[in-house]
């Protein structure tokens, strides 16, 4: 079950990589996913704070 290979720059798919290789591309993809989740969480927290401040 391979994760879709997406370049961190968002410029499109990377060549398919075998996860078992512990490859550079897969490591970069995991880092990208982690950062994206953190950014989404920060945005959500920011919206929640705005809601509190507006009340």
Backbone as XML, in Angstrom:
<?xml version="1.0"?>
<chain id="A" units="angstrom">
  <residue number="1" name="UNK">
    <atom name="N" x="0.873" y="-1.180" z="0.000"/>
    <atom name="CA" x="0.000" y="0.000" z="0.000"/>
    <atom name="C" x="0.907" y="1.227" z="0.000"/>
  </residue>
  <residue number="2" name="UNK">
    <atom name="N" x="1.177" y="1.764" z="-1.155"/>
    <atom name="CA" x="2.085" y="2.888" z="-1.237"/>
    <atom name="C" x="1.332" y="4.193" z="-1.111"/>
  </residue>
  <residue number="3" name="UNK">
    <atom name="N" x="1.923" y="5.123" z="-0.395"/>
    <atom name="CA" x="1.327" y="6.449" z="-0.323"/>
    <atom name="C" x="1.571" y="7.160" z="-1.643"/>
  </residue>
  <residue number="4" name="UNK">
    <atom name="N" x="0.650" y="8.010" z="-2.060"/>
    <atom name="CA" x="0.898" y="8.757" z="-3.295"/>
    <atom name="C" x="2.144" y="9.616" z="-3.144"/>
  </residue>
  <residue number="5" name="UNK">
    <atom name="N" x="2.990" y="9.601" z="-4.150"/>
    <atom name="CA" x="4.243" y="10.352" z="-4.062"/>
    <atom name="C" x="4.010" y="11.770" z="-4.558"/>
  </residue>
  <residue number="6" name="UNK">
    <atom name="N" x="4.046" y="12.721" z="-3.656"/>
    <atom name="CA" x="3.806" y="14.116" z="-4.007"/>
    <atom name="C" x="5.032" y="14.917" z="-3.613"/>
  </residue>
  <residue number="7" name="UNK">
    <atom name="N" x="5.546" y="15.673" z="-4.545"/>
    <atom name="CA" x="6.749" y="16.458" z="-4.246"/>
    <atom name="C" x="6.400" y="17.553" z="-3.252"/>
  </residue>
  <residue number="8" name="UNK">
    <atom name="N" x="7.297" y="17.798" z="-2.302"/>
    <atom name="CA" x="7.022" y="18.765" z="-1.236"/>
    <atom name="C" x="6.751" y="20.157" z="-1.791"/>
  </residue>
  <residue number="9" name="UNK">
    <atom name="N" x="7.291" y="20.445" z="-2.977"/>
    <atom name="CA" x="7.066" y="21.766" z="-3.559"/>
    <atom name="C" x="5.682" y="21.869" z="-4.187"/>
  </residue>
  <residue number="10" name="UNK">
    <atom name="N" x="4.975" y="20.738" z="-4.272"/>
    <atom name="CA" x="3.659" y="20.745" z="-4.889"/>
    <atom name="C" x="3.724" y="20.765" z="-6.399"/>
  </residue>
  <residue number="11" name="UNK">
    <atom name="N" x="4.883" y="20.442" z="-6.974"/>
    <atom name="CA" x="5.046" y="20.516" z="-8.423"/>
    <atom name="C" x="4.624" y="19.234" z="-9.130"/>
  </residue>
  <residue number="12" name="UNK">
    <atom name="N" x="3.963" y="18.333" z="-8.408"/>
    <atom name="CA" x="3.474" y="17.139" z="-9.080"/>
    <atom name="C" x="4.071" y="15.882" z="-8.493"/>
  </residue>
  <residue number="13" name="UNK">
    <atom name="N" x="3.666" y="14.749" z="-9.033"/>
    <atom name="CA" x="4.055" y="13.462" z="-8.458"/>
    <atom name="C" x="5.531" y="13.152" z="-8.652"/>
  </residue>
  <residue number="14" name="UNK">
    <atom name="N" x="6.083" y="12.447" z="-7.693"/>
    <atom name="CA" x="7.432" y="11.924" z="-7.818"/>
    <atom name="C" x="7.344" y="10.530" z="-8.441"/>
  </residue>
  <residue number="15" name="UNK">
    <atom name="N" x="8.453" y="10.016" z="-8.926"/>
    <atom name="CA" x="8.452" y="8.620" z="-9.367"/>
    <atom name="C" x="8.051" y="7.708" z="-8.208"/>
  </residue>
  <residue number="16" name="UNK">
    <atom name="N" x="7.362" y="6.638" z="-8.534"/>
    <atom name="CA" x="6.907" y="5.716" z="-7.497"/>
    <atom name="C" x="8.120" y="5.117" z="-6.799"/>
  </residue>
  <residue number="17" name="UNK">
    <atom name="N" x="8.046" y="5.054" z="-5.482"/>
    <atom name="CA" x="9.177" y="4.623" z="-4.672"/>
    <atom name="C" x="8.723" y="3.489" z="-3.757"/>
  </residue>
  <residue number="18" name="UNK">
    <atom name="N" x="9.570" y="2.489" z="-3.606"/>
    <atom name="CA" x="9.280" y="1.398" z="-2.688"/>
    <atom name="C" x="9.529" y="1.872" z="-1.260"/>
  </residue>
  <residue number="19" name="UNK">
    <atom name="N" x="8.481" y="1.830" z="-0.432"/>
    <atom name="CA" x="8.617" y="2.330" z="0.944"/>
    <atom name="C" x="9.719" y="1.593" z="1.705"/>
  </residue>
  <residue number="20" name="UNK">
    <atom name="N" x="9.909" y="0.296" z="1.401"/>
    <atom name="CA" x="10.873" y="-0.496" z="2.154"/>
    <atom name="C" x="12.298" y="-0.007" z="1.951"/>
  </residue>
  <residue number="21" name="UNK">
    <atom name="N" x="12.539" y="0.737" z="0.894"/>
    <atom name="CA" x="13.876" y="1.243" z="0.641"/>
    <atom name="C" x="14.270" y="2.303" z="1.661"/>
  </residue>
  <residue number="22" name="UNK">
    <atom name="N" x="13.282" y="2.865" z="2.373"/>
    <atom name="CA" x="13.594" y="3.973" z="3.254"/>
    <atom name="C" x="14.174" y="5.112" z="2.431"/>
  </residue>
  <residue number="23" name="UNK">
    <atom name="N" x="13.592" y="5.305" z="1.270"/>
    <atom name="CA" x="14.179" y="6.208" z="0.288"/>
    <atom name="C" x="14.051" y="7.667" z="0.695"/>
  </residue>
  <residue number="24" name="UNK">
    <atom name="N" x="14.885" y="8.474" z="0.089"/>
    <atom name="CA" x="14.871" y="9.922" z="0.317"/>
    <atom name="C" x="13.501" y="10.498" z="-0.038"/>
  </residue>
  <residue number="25" name="UNK">
    <atom name="N" x="12.963" y="10.094" z="-1.203"/>
    <atom name="CA" x="11.683" y="10.650" z="-1.629"/>
    <atom name="C" x="10.577" y="10.339" z="-0.622"/>
  </residue>
  <residue number="26" name="UNK">
    <atom name="N" x="10.563" y="9.096" z="-0.122"/>
    <atom name="CA" x="9.515" y="8.726" z="0.819"/>
    <atom name="C" x="9.679" y="9.504" z="2.127"/>
  </residue>
  <residue number="27" name="UNK">
    <atom name="N" x="10.928" y="9.679" z="2.560"/>
    <atom name="CA" x="11.169" y="10.453" z="3.786"/>
    <atom name="C" x="10.697" y="11.890" z="3.596"/>
  </residue>
  <residue number="28" name="UNK">
    <atom name="N" x="10.967" y="12.467" z="2.425"/>
    <atom name="CA" x="10.529" y="13.830" z="2.156"/>
    <atom name="C" x="9.007" y="13.905" z="2.126"/>
  </residue>
  <residue number="29" name="UNK">
    <atom name="N" x="8.375" y="12.858" z="1.563"/>
    <atom name="CA" x="6.917" y="12.846" z="1.498"/>
    <atom name="C" x="6.329" y="12.813" z="2.900"/>
  </residue>
  <residue number="30" name="UNK">
    <atom name="N" x="6.924" y="11.982" z="3.773"/>
    <atom name="CA" x="6.425" y="11.905" z="5.153"/>
    <atom name="C" x="6.588" y="13.247" z="5.858"/>
  </residue>
  <residue number="31" name="UNK">
    <atom name="N" x="7.723" y="13.908" z="5.646"/>
    <atom name="CA" x="7.968" y="15.214" z="6.256"/>
    <atom name="C" x="6.937" y="16.227" z="5.760"/>
  </residue>
  <residue number="32" name="UNK">
    <atom name="N" x="6.664" y="16.176" z="4.449"/>
    <atom name="CA" x="5.673" y="17.078" z="3.863"/>
    <atom name="C" x="4.299" y="16.856" z="4.493"/>
  </residue>
  <residue number="33" name="UNK">
    <atom name="N" x="3.903" y="15.579" z="4.649"/>
    <atom name="CA" x="2.603" y="15.271" z="5.246"/>
    <atom name="C" x="2.532" y="15.778" z="6.683"/>
  </residue>
  <residue number="34" name="UNK">
    <atom name="N" x="3.630" y="15.594" z="7.435"/>
    <atom name="CA" x="3.660" y="16.030" z="8.830"/>
    <atom name="C" x="3.506" y="17.548" z="8.907"/>
  </residue>
  <residue number="35" name="UNK">
    <atom name="N" x="4.251" y="18.263" z="8.057"/>
    <atom name="CA" x="4.168" y="19.722" z="8.076"/>
    <atom name="C" x="2.793" y="20.202" z="7.655"/>
  </residue>
  <residue number="36" name="UNK">
    <atom name="N" x="2.185" y="19.504" z="6.680"/>
    <atom name="CA" x="0.857" y="19.912" z="6.222"/>
    <atom name="C" x="-0.158" y="19.749" z="7.353"/>
  </residue>
  <residue number="37" name="UNK">
    <atom name="N" x="-0.062" y="18.625" z="8.086"/>
    <atom name="CA" x="-0.977" y="18.403" z="9.207"/>
    <atom name="C" x="-0.793" y="19.487" z="10.273"/>
  </residue>
  <residue number="38" name="UNK">
    <atom name="N" x="0.468" y="19.812" z="10.579"/>
    <atom name="CA" x="0.743" y="20.842" z="11.589"/>
    <atom name="C" x="0.183" y="22.185" z="11.152"/>
  </residue>
  <residue number="39" name="UNK">
    <atom name="N" x="0.336" y="22.508" z="9.861"/>
    <atom name="CA" x="-0.170" y="23.782" z="9.352"/>
    <atom name="C" x="-1.690" y="23.822" z="9.445"/>
  </residue>
  <residue number="40" name="UNK">
    <atom name="N" x="-2.346" y="22.707" z="9.080"/>
    <atom name="CA" x="-3.808" y="22.659" z="9.165"/>
    <atom name="C" x="-4.261" y="22.823" z="10.611"/>
  </residue>
  <residue number="41" name="UNK">
    <atom name="N" x="-3.525" y="22.195" z="11.541"/>
    <atom name="CA" x="-3.877" y="22.295" z="12.952"/>
    <atom name="C" x="-3.736" y="23.733" z="13.438"/>
  </residue>
  <residue number="42" name="UNK">
    <atom name="N" x="-2.628" y="24.389" z="13.051"/>
    <atom name="CA" x="-2.439" y="25.790" z="13.446"/>
    <atom name="C" x="-3.553" y="26.671" z="12.899"/>
  </residue>
  <residue number="43" name="UNK">
    <atom name="N" x="-3.963" y="26.423" z="11.657"/>
    <atom name="CA" x="-5.037" y="27.223" z="11.064"/>
    <atom name="C" x="-6.336" y="27.008" z="11.833"/>
  </residue>
  <residue number="44" name="UNK">
    <atom name="N" x="-6.598" y="25.756" z="12.202"/>
    <atom name="CA" x="-7.822" y="25.447" z="12.952"/>
    <atom name="C" x="-7.786" y="26.142" z="14.309"/>
  </residue>
  <residue number="45" name="UNK">
    <atom name="N" x="-6.625" y="26.052" z="14.996"/>
    <atom name="CA" x="-6.502" y="26.700" z="16.300"/>
    <atom name="C" x="-6.685" y="28.205" z="16.149"/>
  </residue>
  <residue number="46" name="UNK">
    <atom name="N" x="-6.113" y="28.769" z="15.086"/>
    <atom name="CA" x="-6.247" y="30.200" z="14.843"/>
    <atom name="C" x="-7.707" y="30.593" z="14.656"/>
  </residue>
  <residue number="47" name="UNK">
    <atom name="N" x="-8.455" y="29.791" z="13.896"/>
    <atom name="CA" x="-9.878" y="30.080" z="13.696"/>
    <atom name="C" x="-10.639" y="29.975" z="15.011"/>
  </residue>
  <residue number="48" name="UNK">
    <atom name="N" x="-10.302" y="28.945" z="15.807"/>
    <atom name="CA" x="-10.987" y="28.778" z="17.090"/>
    <atom name="C" x="-10.717" y="29.976" z="17.996"/>
  </residue>
  <residue number="49" name="UNK">
    <atom name="N" x="-9.469" y="30.455" z="17.994"/>
    <atom name="CA" x="-9.131" y="31.620" z="18.819"/>
    <atom name="C" x="-9.908" y="32.844" z="18.347"/>
  </residue>
  <residue number="50" name="UNK">
    <atom name="N" x="-10.015" y="33.010" z="17.024"/>
    <atom name="CA" x="-10.777" y="34.146" z="16.510"/>
    <atom name="C" x="-12.225" y="34.073" z="16.973"/>
  </residue>
  <residue number="51" name="UNK">
    <atom name="N" x="-12.794" y="32.866" z="16.926"/>
    <atom name="CA" x="-14.184" y="32.694" z="17.365"/>
    <atom name="C" x="-14.331" y="33.121" z="18.824"/>
  </residue>
  <residue number="52" name="UNK">
    <atom name="N" x="-13.361" y="32.723" z="19.658"/>
    <atom name="CA" x="-13.422" y="33.070" z="21.080"/>
    <atom name="C" x="-13.323" y="34.583" z="21.261"/>
  </residue>
  <residue number="53" name="UNK">
    <atom name="N" x="-12.406" y="35.192" z="20.512"/>
    <atom name="CA" x="-12.210" y="36.633" z="20.658"/>
    <atom name="C" x="-13.422" y="37.427" z="20.169"/>
  </residue>
  <residue number="54" name="UNK">
    <atom name="N" x="-14.152" y="36.863" z="19.199"/>
    <atom name="CA" x="-15.300" y="37.579" z="18.653"/>
    <atom name="C" x="-16.519" y="37.484" z="19.565"/>
  </residue>
  <residue number="55" name="UNK">
    <atom name="N" x="-16.508" y="36.504" z="20.482"/>
    <atom name="CA" x="-17.672" y="36.340" z="21.356"/>
    <atom name="C" x="-17.717" y="37.449" z="22.413"/>
  </residue>
</chain>
